[in-house]
Amino acid sequence: MKTFLLCITASFLFISCSADSDIESSEPTSGSLQNSESKSQSFKGDGNPFDIEGQKVYELLKVFYQKNQSPNSVEELTEQIRFVLNNIPNKKSITNRLIPFTDEMVEAILSDPDNSIILIVQNSTLQTYAKNNLINFLQNLISKRQEEFTISNNYILGYESDVLSNTIFTSEETETILTVASISRYSLYTEEERKDKDWDILVGSKHAKPFFSKNETSIILVIALLEKLL
């Protein structure tokens, strides 16, 4: 009888310990919570005093996606760009001017993004040094468009740091360039955020291969916004 009771007691203790172990393993540790929060915050440019400009575009894109899927054609991307363009204020104007952005403009940027950047930036009021610096940044961003978001994000954050320490830029040029950098970061992050949702839509609906390549819509959006920012 004593042996039987000992077996019952031992079995109960074993089950209790196993249950406690399972509960502990299922609960997220403070470290895992911190890592998750750190990952979600890492794209933000805390050192960029004009980071709010990128946040504005991010919020507009969130509003757009409440009623629309990610662009999968020139026409759909044109609609997205037009929505953002017409809802952010002009940099140097009191009243907001509606920009008649067209499919042809998207196609022109899509076919030759590098030349589109050069044409827009060269026509701006930036000094020559600032123009070349911004063009170089955007061209490097284009070359990294197939990379993972963390790589592009680190590049942008490093660039922002360099701009802040550069004494050659005027205060207005610093603001303009950092605004472009912030918008670039948030645009890329938005596309990264929607990656899983887009995959679900494409697989579930059995659509063909996406019309745009990785991060292409983000880059085109940034280039399209340049004329309003410079």
PDB file of C-alpha atoms in Angstrom:
ATOM      1  CA  MET A   1       0.000   0.000   0.000  1.00  0.00           C
ATOM      2  CA  LYS A   2       2.817   2.357   0.907  1.00  0.00           C
ATOM      3  CA  THR A   3       4.475   1.623  -2.408  1.00  0.00           C
ATOM      4  CA  PHE A   4       1.247   2.415  -4.222  1.00  0.00           C
ATOM      5  CA  LEU A   5       0.883   5.774  -2.414  1.00  0.00           C
ATOM      6  CA  LEU A   6       4.499   6.688  -3.183  1.00  0.00           C
ATOM      7  CA  CYS A   7       3.940   5.995  -6.872  1.00  0.00           C
ATOM      8  CA  ILE A   8       0.812   8.168  -6.910  1.00  0.00           C
ATOM      9  CA  THR A   9       2.640  11.041  -5.165  1.00  0.00           C
ATOM     10  CA  ALA A  10       5.625  10.826  -7.504  1.00  0.00           C
ATOM     11  CA  SER A  11       3.362  10.818 -10.555  1.00  0.00           C
ATOM     12  CA  PHE A  12       1.504  13.904  -9.299  1.00  0.00           C
ATOM     13  CA  LEU A  13       4.732  15.810  -8.679  1.00  0.00           C
ATOM     14  CA  PHE A  14       6.034  14.899 -12.134  1.00  0.00           C
ATOM     15  CA  ILE A  15       2.846  16.123 -13.854  1.00  0.00           C
ATOM     16  CA  SER A  16       2.874  19.352 -11.839  1.00  0.00           C
ATOM     17  CA  CYS A  17       6.495  20.090 -12.730  1.00  0.00           C
ATOM     18  CA  SER A  18       5.851  19.335 -16.416  1.00  0.00           C
ATOM     19  CA  ALA A  19       2.836  21.670 -16.463  1.00  0.00           C
ATOM     20  CA  ASP A  20       4.812  24.479 -14.821  1.00  0.00           C
ATOM     21  CA  SER A  21       7.586  23.955 -17.358  1.00  0.00           C
ATOM     22  CA  ASP A  22       5.137  24.124 -20.276  1.00  0.00           C
ATOM     23  CA  ILE A  23       3.585  27.357 -18.975  1.00  0.00           C
ATOM     24  CA  GLU A  24       6.985  28.969 -18.536  1.00  0.00           C
ATOM     25  CA  SER A  25       8.114  27.968 -22.027  1.00  0.00           C
ATOM     26  CA  SER A  26       4.903  29.290 -23.600  1.00  0.00           C
ATOM     27  CA  GLU A  27       5.200  32.704 -21.975  1.00  0.00           C
ATOM     28  CA  PRO A  28       7.301  35.255 -23.902  1.00  0.00           C
ATOM     29  CA  THR A  29      10.400  36.297 -22.034  1.00  0.00           C
ATOM     30  CA  SER A  30      11.220  39.958 -21.464  1.00  0.00           C
ATOM     31  CA  GLY A  31      14.139  39.513 -23.846  1.00  0.00           C
ATOM     32  CA  SER A  32      11.942  38.222 -26.676  1.00  0.00           C
ATOM     33  CA  LEU A  33       9.474  41.059 -26.140  1.00  0.00           C
ATOM     34  CA  GLN A  34      12.300  43.588 -26.255  1.00  0.00           C
ATOM     35  CA  ASN A  35      13.686  42.037 -29.429  1.00  0.00           C
ATOM     36  CA  SER A  36      10.256  42.210 -31.098  1.00  0.00           C
ATOM     37  CA  GLU A  37       9.770  45.816 -30.083  1.00  0.00           C
ATOM     38  CA  SER A  38      13.313  46.685 -31.150  1.00  0.00           C
ATOM     39  CA  LYS A  39      12.721  45.174 -34.592  1.00  0.00           C
ATOM     40  CA  SER A  40       9.508  47.165 -35.109  1.00  0.00           C
ATOM     41  CA  GLN A  41      11.205  50.404 -34.051  1.00  0.00           C
ATOM     42  CA  SER A  42      14.553  49.918 -35.841  1.00  0.00           C
ATOM     43  CA  PHE A  43      13.434  51.544 -39.088  1.00  0.00           C
ATOM     44  CA  LYS A  44      12.668  54.863 -37.405  1.00  0.00           C
ATOM     45  CA  GLY A  45      15.267  57.596 -37.829  1.00  0.00           C
ATOM     46  CA  ASP A  46      15.443  58.926 -34.299  1.00  0.00           C
ATOM     47  CA  GLY A  47      18.480  60.986 -35.252  1.00  0.00           C
ATOM     48  CA  ASN A  48      16.697  62.618 -38.191  1.00  0.00           C
ATOM     49  CA  PRO A  49      15.012  65.862 -37.034  1.00  0.00           C
ATOM     50  CA  PHE A  50      12.718  65.694 -40.075  1.00  0.00           C
ATOM     51  CA  ASP A  51      11.639  62.080 -39.597  1.00  0.00           C
ATOM     52  CA  ILE A  52       8.041  63.289 -39.242  1.00  0.00           C
ATOM     53  CA  GLU A  53       7.960  63.896 -43.008  1.00  0.00           C
ATOM     54  CA  GLY A  54       8.470  60.205 -43.682  1.00  0.00           C
ATOM     55  CA  GLN A  55       5.855  59.348 -41.070  1.00  0.00           C
ATOM     56  CA  LYS A  56       3.319  61.515 -42.925  1.00  0.00           C
ATOM     57  CA  VAL A  57       3.830  59.501 -46.103  1.00  0.00           C
ATOM     58  CA  TYR A  58       3.658  56.261 -44.102  1.00  0.00           C
ATOM     59  CA  GLU A  59       0.294  57.274 -42.626  1.00  0.00           C
ATOM     60  CA  LEU A  60      -1.038  58.245 -46.062  1.00  0.00           C
ATOM     61  CA  LEU A  61      -0.012  54.867 -47.452  1.00  0.00           C
ATOM     62  CA  LYS A  62      -1.788  53.138 -44.569  1.00  0.00           C
ATOM     63  CA  VAL A  63      -4.958  55.070 -45.418  1.00  0.00           C
ATOM     64  CA  PHE A  64      -4.576  54.149 -49.089  1.00  0.00           C
ATOM     65  CA  TYR A  65      -4.212  50.452 -48.268  1.00  0.00           C
ATOM     66  CA  GLN A  66      -7.399  50.447 -46.238  1.00  0.00           C
ATOM     67  CA  LYS A  67      -9.295  50.423 -49.532  1.00  0.00           C
ATOM     68  CA  ASN A  68      -6.677  49.224 -52.014  1.00  0.00           C
ATOM     69  CA  GLN A  69      -4.290  46.355 -52.544  1.00  0.00           C
ATOM     70  CA  SER A  70      -0.608  46.890 -53.294  1.00  0.00           C
ATOM     71  CA  PRO A  71      -0.111  48.217 -56.843  1.00  0.00           C
ATOM     72  CA  ASN A  72       0.245  45.468 -59.420  1.00  0.00           C
ATOM     73  CA  SER A  73       0.069  47.554 -62.582  1.00  0.00           C
ATOM     74  CA  VAL A  74       1.186  50.960 -63.828  1.00  0.00           C
ATOM     75  CA  GLU A  75      -2.366  52.268 -63.465  1.00  0.00           C
ATOM     76  CA  GLU A  76      -2.632  51.137 -59.840  1.00  0.00           C
ATOM     77  CA  LEU A  77       0.753  52.625 -58.940  1.00  0.00           C
ATOM     78  CA  THR A  78      -0.233  55.894 -60.608  1.00  0.00           C
ATOM     79  CA  GLU A  79      -3.350  55.975 -58.439  1.00  0.00           C
ATOM     80  CA  GLN A  80      -1.279  55.420 -55.291  1.00  0.00           C
ATOM     81  CA  ILE A  81       1.283  58.095 -56.191  1.00  0.00           C
ATOM     82  CA  ARG A  82      -1.435  60.584 -57.075  1.00  0.00           C
ATOM     83  CA  PHE A  83      -3.113  59.957 -53.717  1.00  0.00           C
ATOM     84  CA  VAL A  84       0.096  60.640 -51.791  1.00  0.00           C
ATOM     85  CA  LEU A  85       1.146  63.614 -53.920  1.00  0.00           C
ATOM     86  CA  ASN A  86      -2.167  65.351 -53.512  1.00  0.00           C
ATOM     87  CA  ASN A  87      -2.316  64.854 -49.758  1.00  0.00           C
ATOM     88  CA  ILE A  88       1.081  66.118 -48.649  1.00  0.00           C
ATOM     89  CA  PRO A  89       1.757  69.873 -48.594  1.00  0.00           C
ATOM     90  CA  ASN A  90       4.111  71.511 -51.066  1.00  0.00           C
ATOM     91  CA  LYS A  91       7.444  72.299 -49.472  1.00  0.00           C
ATOM     92  CA  LYS A  92       7.566  75.950 -50.478  1.00  0.00           C
ATOM     93  CA  SER A  93       3.982  76.835 -51.127  1.00  0.00           C
ATOM     94  CA  ILE A  94       1.151  77.877 -48.809  1.00  0.00           C
ATOM     95  CA  THR A  95      -1.589  76.269 -50.859  1.00  0.00           C
ATOM     96  CA  ASN A  96      -1.472  72.665 -51.949  1.00  0.00           C
ATOM     97  CA  ARG A  97      -1.270  72.294 -55.710  1.00  0.00           C
ATOM     98  CA  LEU A  98      -2.838  69.212 -57.254  1.00  0.00           C
ATOM     99  CA  ILE A  99      -0.353  67.404 -59.466  1.00  0.00           C
ATOM    100  CA  PRO A 100      -1.786  65.675 -62.544  1.00  0.00           C
ATOM    101  CA  PHE A 101       0.417  62.596 -62.238  1.00  0.00           C
ATOM    102  CA  THR A 102      -0.106  60.216 -65.156  1.00  0.00           C
ATOM    103  CA  ASP A 103       0.581  56.628 -66.198  1.00  0.00           C
ATOM    104  CA  GLU A 104       3.123  57.963 -68.697  1.00  0.00           C
ATOM    105  CA  MET A 105       5.119  59.533 -65.854  1.00  0.00           C
ATOM    106  CA  VAL A 106       5.231  56.233 -63.994  1.00  0.00           C
ATOM    107  CA  GLU A 107       6.322  54.427 -67.152  1.00  0.00           C
ATOM    108  CA  ALA A 108       9.095  56.982 -67.734  1.00  0.00           C
ATOM    109  CA  ILE A 109      10.454  56.504 -64.192  1.00  0.00           C
ATOM    110  CA  LEU A 110      10.064  52.730 -64.454  1.00  0.00           C
ATOM    111  CA  SER A 111      12.007  52.562 -67.710  1.00  0.00           C
ATOM    112  CA  ASP A 112      14.883  54.796 -66.553  1.00  0.00           C
ATOM    113  CA  PRO A 113      14.865  55.594 -62.826  1.00  0.00           C
ATOM    114  CA  ASP A 114      18.467  56.854 -62.762  1.00  0.00           C
ATOM    115  CA  ASN A 115      17.938  59.428 -65.491  1.00  0.00           C
ATOM    116  CA  SER A 116      14.611  60.470 -63.946  1.00  0.00           C
ATOM    117  CA  ILE A 117      16.409  61.224 -60.686  1.00  0.00           C
ATOM    118  CA  ILE A 118      19.129  63.227 -62.428  1.00  0.00           C
ATOM    119  CA  LEU A 119      16.643  65.324 -64.392  1.00  0.00           C
ATOM    120  CA  ILE A 120      14.528  66.177 -61.346  1.00  0.00           C
ATOM    121  CA  VAL A 121      17.411  66.901 -58.963  1.00  0.00           C
ATOM    122  CA  GLN A 122      19.417  68.891 -61.506  1.00  0.00           C
ATOM    123  CA  ASN A 123      16.404  71.167 -62.047  1.00  0.00           C
ATOM    124  CA  SER A 124      16.155  71.895 -58.322  1.00  0.00           C
ATOM    125  CA  THR A 125      17.554  74.911 -56.447  1.00  0.00           C
ATOM    126  CA  LEU A 126      20.106  72.829 -54.540  1.00  0.00           C
ATOM    127  CA  GLN A 127      23.745  73.784 -54.964  1.00  0.00           C
ATOM    128  CA  THR A 128      25.854  71.524 -57.173  1.00  0.00           C
ATOM    129  CA  TYR A 129      27.474  69.671 -54.267  1.00  0.00           C
ATOM    130  CA  ALA A 130      24.084  68.935 -52.681  1.00  0.00           C
ATOM    131  CA  LYS A 131      22.640  67.827 -56.017  1.00  0.00           C
ATOM    132  CA  ASN A 132      25.441  65.336 -56.619  1.00  0.00           C
ATOM    133  CA  ASN A 133      25.226  64.071 -53.053  1.00  0.00           C
ATOM    134  CA  LEU A 134      21.474  63.442 -53.262  1.00  0.00           C
ATOM    135  CA  ILE A 135      21.720  61.842 -56.706  1.00  0.00           C
ATOM    136  CA  ASN A 136      24.431  59.493 -55.447  1.00  0.00           C
ATOM    137  CA  PHE A 137      22.290  58.519 -52.437  1.00  0.00           C
ATOM    138  CA  LEU A 138      19.233  57.722 -54.552  1.00  0.00           C
ATOM    139  CA  GLN A 139      21.200  55.819 -57.180  1.00  0.00           C
ATOM    140  CA  ASN A 140      22.778  53.685 -54.454  1.00  0.00           C
ATOM    141  CA  LEU A 141      19.312  53.096 -53.038  1.00  0.00           C
ATOM    142  CA  ILE A 142      18.170  51.862 -56.453  1.00  0.00           C
ATOM    143  CA  SER A 143      21.129  49.487 -56.638  1.00  0.00           C
ATOM    144  CA  LYS A 144      20.139  48.064 -53.236  1.00  0.00           C
ATOM    145  CA  ARG A 145      16.455  47.632 -54.037  1.00  0.00           C
ATOM    146  CA  GLN A 146      16.723  43.835 -54.247  1.00  0.00           C
ATOM    147  CA  GLU A 147      18.421  43.638 -50.852  1.00  0.00           C
ATOM    148  CA  GLU A 148      16.651  42.850 -47.601  1.00  0.00           C
ATOM    149  CA  PHE A 149      15.041  45.808 -45.847  1.00  0.00           C
ATOM    150  CA  THR A 150      17.570  45.795 -43.013  1.00  0.00           C
ATOM    151  CA  ILE A 151      20.402  46.454 -45.479  1.00  0.00           C
ATOM    152  CA  SER A 152      18.640  49.367 -47.168  1.00  0.00           C
ATOM    153  CA  ASN A 153      17.500  50.678 -43.806  1.00  0.00           C
ATOM    154  CA  ASN A 154      21.037  50.672 -42.380  1.00  0.00           C
ATOM    155  CA  TYR A 155      22.277  52.432 -45.512  1.00  0.00           C
ATOM    156  CA  ILE A 156      19.668  55.185 -45.154  1.00  0.00           C
ATOM    157  CA  LEU A 157      20.324  55.623 -41.431  1.00  0.00           C
ATOM    158  CA  GLY A 158      24.062  55.896 -42.111  1.00  0.00           C
ATOM    159  CA  TYR A 159      23.429  58.438 -44.852  1.00  0.00           C
ATOM    160  CA  GLU A 160      21.260  60.537 -42.553  1.00  0.00           C
ATOM    161  CA  SER A 161      24.042  60.548 -39.980  1.00  0.00           C
ATOM    162  CA  ASP A 162      26.552  61.702 -42.622  1.00  0.00           C
ATOM    163  CA  VAL A 163      24.239  64.508 -43.759  1.00  0.00           C
ATOM    164  CA  LEU A 164      23.784  65.761 -40.201  1.00  0.00           C
ATOM    165  CA  SER A 165      27.544  65.985 -39.721  1.00  0.00           C
ATOM    166  CA  ASN A 166      28.161  67.623 -43.113  1.00  0.00           C
ATOM    167  CA  THR A 167      28.893  71.346 -42.732  1.00  0.00           C
ATOM    168  CA  ILE A 168      28.778  72.122 -46.454  1.00  0.00           C
ATOM    169  CA  PHE A 169      24.990  71.859 -46.766  1.00  0.00           C
ATOM    170  CA  THR A 170      22.868  74.890 -45.991  1.00  0.00           C
ATOM    171  CA  SER A 171      20.184  74.404 -43.335  1.00  0.00           C
ATOM    172  CA  GLU A 172      17.532  74.298 -46.066  1.00  0.00           C
ATOM    173  CA  GLU A 173      19.478  71.689 -48.054  1.00  0.00           C
ATOM    174  CA  THR A 174      19.937  69.586 -44.928  1.00  0.00           C
ATOM    175  CA  GLU A 175      16.182  69.667 -44.324  1.00  0.00           C
ATOM    176  CA  THR A 176      15.382  68.771 -47.925  1.00  0.00           C
ATOM    177  CA  ILE A 177      17.846  65.881 -48.148  1.00  0.00           C
ATOM    178  CA  LEU A 178      16.884  64.441 -44.768  1.00  0.00           C
ATOM    179  CA  THR A 179      13.211  64.663 -45.758  1.00  0.00           C
ATOM    180  CA  VAL A 180      13.929  62.639 -48.916  1.00  0.00           C
ATOM    181  CA  ALA A 181      15.891  60.099 -46.855  1.00  0.00           C
ATOM    182  CA  SER A 182      13.103  59.756 -44.288  1.00  0.00           C
ATOM    183  CA  ILE A 183      10.434  59.274 -46.943  1.00  0.00           C
ATOM    184  CA  SER A 184      12.637  56.674 -48.646  1.00  0.00           C
ATOM    185  CA  ARG A 185      12.963  54.719 -45.399  1.00  0.00           C
ATOM    186  CA  TYR A 186       9.255  54.778 -44.591  1.00  0.00           C
ATOM    187  CA  SER A 187       8.271  53.899 -48.169  1.00  0.00           C
ATOM    188  CA  LEU A 188      10.527  50.850 -48.126  1.00  0.00           C
ATOM    189  CA  TYR A 189       9.260  49.869 -44.684  1.00  0.00           C
ATOM    190  CA  THR A 190       5.650  50.061 -45.863  1.00  0.00           C
ATOM    191  CA  GLU A 191       6.426  47.639 -48.679  1.00  0.00           C
ATOM    192  CA  GLU A 192       8.215  45.348 -46.221  1.00  0.00           C
ATOM    193  CA  GLU A 193       5.180  45.483 -43.921  1.00  0.00           C
ATOM    194  CA  ARG A 194       2.836  44.421 -46.690  1.00  0.00           C
ATOM    195  CA  LYS A 195       5.016  41.626 -48.033  1.00  0.00           C
ATOM    196  CA  ASP A 196       3.183  38.792 -46.268  1.00  0.00           C
ATOM    197  CA  LYS A 197      -0.249  40.253 -47.040  1.00  0.00           C
ATOM    198  CA  ASP A 198       0.629  40.568 -50.712  1.00  0.00           C
ATOM    199  CA  TRP A 199       1.826  36.969 -50.786  1.00  0.00           C
ATOM    200  CA  ASP A 200      -1.453  35.775 -49.300  1.00  0.00           C
ATOM    201  CA  ILE A 201      -3.408  37.738 -51.906  1.00  0.00           C
ATOM    202  CA  LEU A 202      -1.322  36.479 -54.818  1.00  0.00           C
ATOM    203  CA  VAL A 203      -1.394  32.835 -53.730  1.00  0.00           C
ATOM    204  CA  GLY A 204      -5.036  32.851 -52.648  1.00  0.00           C
ATOM    205  CA  SER A 205      -6.215  34.520 -55.843  1.00  0.00           C
ATOM    206  CA  LYS A 206      -3.757  32.565 -58.018  1.00  0.00           C
ATOM    207  CA  HIS A 207      -2.538  35.744 -59.682  1.00  0.00           C
ATOM    208  CA  ALA A 208       0.386  35.762 -62.049  1.00  0.00           C
ATOM    209  CA  LYS A 209       3.841  36.917 -60.983  1.00  0.00           C
ATOM    210  CA  PRO A 210       3.745  40.448 -59.474  1.00  0.00           C
ATOM    211  CA  PHE A 211       4.098  43.182 -62.079  1.00  0.00           C
ATOM    212  CA  PHE A 212       6.748  45.085 -60.089  1.00  0.00           C
ATOM    213  CA  SER A 213       9.960  43.655 -58.727  1.00  0.00           C
ATOM    214  CA  LYS A 214      10.973  43.842 -55.080  1.00  0.00           C
ATOM    215  CA  ASN A 215      10.893  47.409 -53.666  1.00  0.00           C
ATOM    216  CA  GLU A 216      10.308  48.859 -57.135  1.00  0.00           C
ATOM    217  CA  THR A 217       7.046  50.592 -56.213  1.00  0.00           C
ATOM    218  CA  SER A 218       8.727  52.232 -53.207  1.00  0.00           C
ATOM    219  CA  ILE A 219      11.583  53.596 -55.306  1.00  0.00           C
ATOM    220  CA  ILE A 220       9.213  54.926 -57.965  1.00  0.00           C
ATOM    221  CA  LEU A 221       7.098  56.629 -55.300  1.00  0.00           C
ATOM    222  CA  VAL A 222      10.157  58.354 -53.844  1.00  0.00           C
ATOM    223  CA  ILE A 223      11.272  59.579 -57.280  1.00  0.00           C
ATOM    224  CA  ALA A 224       7.766  60.814 -58.055  1.00  0.00           C
ATOM    225  CA  LEU A 225       7.724  62.808 -54.810  1.00  0.00           C
ATOM    226  CA  LEU A 226      11.072  64.488 -55.515  1.00  0.00           C
ATOM    227  CA  GLU A 227       9.582  67.229 -57.671  1.00  0.00           C
ATOM    228  CA  LYS A 228       7.290  68.258 -54.834  1.00  0.00           C
ATOM    229  CA  LEU A 229      10.055  68.139 -52.239  1.00  0.00           C
ATOM    230  CA  LEU A 230      12.867  69.950 -54.066  1.00  0.00           C
TER     231      LEU A 230
END
